[in-house]
């Protein structure tokens, strides 16, 4: 399993940014892709996740109503659309993958066995 996160950069508060997680996996069956972020000096936190097969996404409390997640089957990417970004969204964003992850555990980072390298998002005020 290989994951490649991309799309980070500098954006002004109130703007938008789209991150992509390119997944190179043996199978997409029972796969869940999650996004996490880690701000300087803080622990890594859950952002959003969704099963590759679809269904209801799980949202972190701070992003509900602003961020969405979507899948591009042709490009084999799981994308994080960040709208109305705020300075507190500044962090390194990681995508992660897990197989056969029950929905109740979808926010727990220790359930994800595979991680991408991270992409920096900086929001200026």
PDB file of C-alpha atoms in Angstrom, residues 24 47 71 88 99 113:
ATOM      1  CA  UNK A  24      -1.755   2.472  -4.765  1.00  0.00           C
ATOM      2  CA  UNK A  47     -10.205  15.363  10.033  1.00  0.00           C
ATOM      3  CA  UNK A  71     -13.530   9.794  -4.317  1.00  0.00           C
ATOM      4  CA  UNK A  88      -6.324  27.083  12.947  1.00  0.00           C
ATOM      5  CA  UNK A  99      -8.805  -2.327   5.780  1.00  0.00           C
ATOM      6  CA  UNK A 113      -1.879   0.856   9.167  1.00  0.00           C
TER       7      UNK A 113
END
